[in-house]
Coordinates of N, CA and C in Angstrom, one line a residue:
M1 N -28.8 17.3 -30.7 CA -27.4 17.6 -30.6 C -26.8 17.3 -29.3
Q2 N -27.6 17.5 -28.2 CA -27.1 17.2 -26.9 C -26.8 15.7 -26.7
A3 N -27.7 14.9 -27.3 CA -27.5 13.4 -27.2 C -26.1 13.1 -27.9
F4 N -25.8 13.7 -29.0 CA -24.6 13.4 -29.7 C -23.4 13.8 -28.9
E5 N -23.4 15.0 -28.3 CA -22.3 15.4 -27.4 C -22.2 14.5 -26.2
T6 N -23.3 14.1 -25.6 CA -23.2 13.2 -24.5 C -22.6 11.8 -24.9
H7 N -23.0 11.4 -26.1 CA -22.4 10.1 -26.6 C -20.9 10.2 -26.8
M8 N -20.5 11.3 -27.4 CA -19.1 11.5 -27.6 C -18.3 11.6 -26.3
H9 N -18.8 12.2 -25.3 CA -18.2 12.2 -24.0 C -18.1 10.8 -23.4
R10 N -19.2 10.1 -23.5 CA -19.2 8.7 -23.0 C -18.2 7.9 -23.8
L11 N -18.1 8.1 -25.1 CA -17.2 7.3 -25.9 C -15.7 7.6 -25.4
R12 N -15.4 8.8 -25.2 CA -14.1 9.2 -24.7 C -13.8 8.5 -23.4
M13 N -14.7 8.5 -22.5 CA -14.5 7.9 -21.2 C -14.4 6.4 -21.3
E14 N -15.2 5.7 -22.2 CA -15.0 4.3 -22.4 C -13.6 4.0 -23.0
F15 N -13.2 4.8 -23.9 CA -11.9 4.6 -24.6 C -10.8 4.7 -23.5
D16 N -10.9 5.7 -22.7 CA -9.8 5.9 -21.6 C -9.8 4.7 -20.7
L17 N -11.0 4.2 -20.3 CA -11.1 3.1 -19.4 C -10.6 1.8 -20.0
W18 N -10.9 1.6 -21.3 CA -10.4 0.5 -22.0 C -8.9 0.5 -22.1
R19 N -8.4 1.7 -22.5 CA -6.9 1.8 -22.6 C -6.2 1.5 -21.3
E20 N -6.8 2.0 -20.2 CA -6.1 1.8 -18.9 C -6.2 0.3 -18.5
N21 N -7.2 -0.4 -18.8 CA -7.4 -1.8 -18.4 C -6.9 -2.8 -19.4
S22 N -6.4 -2.4 -20.5 CA -6.0 -3.4 -21.5 C -4.5 -3.8 -21.2
P23 N -4.3 -5.1 -21.3 CA -2.9 -5.6 -21.1 C -1.9 -5.0 -22.1
H24 N -0.8 -4.7 -21.6 CA 0.2 -4.0 -22.5 C 0.9 -5.0 -23.5
H25 N 0.7 -6.3 -23.3 CA 1.4 -7.2 -24.2 C 0.6 -7.3 -25.5
L26 N -0.6 -6.8 -25.6 CA -1.4 -6.9 -26.8 C -0.9 -5.9 -27.8
N27 N -1.2 -6.1 -29.1 CA -0.9 -5.2 -30.1 C -1.9 -4.0 -29.9
Q28 N -1.5 -3.0 -29.2 CA -2.4 -1.9 -28.8 C -2.8 -1.1 -30.0
T29 N -1.9 -0.9 -31.0 CA -2.3 -0.1 -32.2 C -3.5 -0.7 -32.9
K30 N -3.4 -2.0 -33.2 CA -4.5 -2.7 -33.9 C -5.8 -2.7 -33.0
D31 N -5.7 -3.0 -31.8 CA -6.8 -3.0 -30.9 C -7.5 -1.7 -30.8
T32 N -6.7 -0.6 -30.6 CA -7.2 0.7 -30.5 C -7.9 1.1 -31.8
T33 N -7.3 0.8 -32.9 CA -7.9 1.2 -34.2 C -9.2 0.5 -34.4
D34 N -9.3 -0.8 -34.1 CA -10.5 -1.6 -34.2 C -11.6 -1.0 -33.3
Y35 N -11.2 -0.7 -32.1 CA -12.2 -0.1 -31.1 C -12.7 1.2 -31.6
V36 N -11.8 2.1 -32.1 CA -12.3 3.4 -32.5 C -13.2 3.3 -33.7
Y37 N -12.8 2.4 -34.7 CA -13.6 2.3 -35.9 C -15.0 1.7 -35.5
D38 N -15.0 0.7 -34.6 CA -16.3 0.2 -34.2 C -17.2 1.2 -33.5
A39 N -16.6 2.0 -32.7 CA -17.3 3.1 -32.0 C -17.8 4.1 -33.0
L40 N -17.0 4.5 -34.0 CA -17.4 5.5 -35.0 C -18.6 4.9 -35.8
E41 N -18.5 3.7 -36.2 CA -19.6 3.0 -36.9 C -20.9 3.1 -36.2
K42 N -20.8 2.7 -34.9 CA -22.0 2.7 -34.0 C -22.6 4.2 -34.0
M43 N -21.7 5.1 -33.8 CA -22.1 6.5 -33.7 C -22.7 7.0 -35.0
S44 N -22.2 6.6 -36.1 CA -22.7 7.0 -37.4 C -24.1 6.4 -37.6
T45 N -24.3 5.2 -37.2 CA -25.6 4.5 -37.3 C -26.6 5.3 -36.4
E46 N -26.2 5.6 -35.2 CA -27.1 6.4 -34.3 C -27.5 7.7 -34.9
V47 N -26.5 8.4 -35.5 CA -26.8 9.7 -36.1 C -27.8 9.6 -37.3
R48 N -27.6 8.5 -38.1 CA -28.6 8.3 -39.2 C -30.0 8.0 -38.6
E49 N -30.1 7.3 -37.6 CA -31.4 7.0 -37.0 C -32.0 8.3 -36.4
M50 N -31.2 9.1 -35.8 CA -31.7 10.4 -35.3 C -32.2 11.2 -36.4
K51 N -31.5 11.3 -37.5 CA -31.9 12.1 -38.7 C -33.3 11.5 -39.2
K52 N -33.4 10.2 -39.3 CA -34.7 9.6 -39.7 C -35.8 10.0 -38.8
K53 N -35.6 10.0 -37.5 CA -36.6 10.3 -36.6 C -37.0 11.8 -36.7
V54 N -36.0 12.7 -36.9 CA -36.3 14.1 -37.0 C -37.1 14.3 -38.3
A55 N -36.7 13.7 -39.4 CA -37.4 13.8 -40.7 C -38.9 13.3 -40.5
M56 N -39.1 12.2 -39.9 CA -40.4 11.7 -39.7 C -41.3 12.7 -38.8
R57 N -40.7 13.2 -37.8 CA -41.4 14.1 -36.9 C -41.7 15.4 -37.7
S58 N -40.8 15.9 -38.5 CA -41.0 17.1 -39.3 C -42.2 16.9 -40.2
K59 N -42.3 15.7 -40.9 CA -43.4 15.5 -41.8 C -44.7 15.4 -41.0
T60 N -44.7 14.9 -39.8 CA -45.9 14.8 -39.0 C -46.4 16.2 -38.6
F61 N -45.5 17.0 -38.2 CA -45.9 18.4 -37.8 C -46.4 19.2 -39.0
R62 N -45.9 19.0 -40.2 CA -46.3 19.7 -41.4 C -47.7 19.3 -41.8
V63 N -48.0 18.0 -41.6 CA -49.3 17.4 -42.0 C -50.4 17.9 -41.0
T64 N -50.1 18.0 -39.7 CA -51.0 18.3 -38.7 C -51.4 19.7 -38.7

């Protein structure tokens, strides 16, 4: 869970940095939405991978 919280904090910092450095003439609503959805998709994938690893380790400990 600590990894998840760390990732969320990093994501917020990346978003703030991106927002500060992005040119104002761009369609910021679309760009922001795309960025957030991409980040959430990546985060969801990472959470699924963590769950798989936990499940695999749980099986290993039960067998041993």
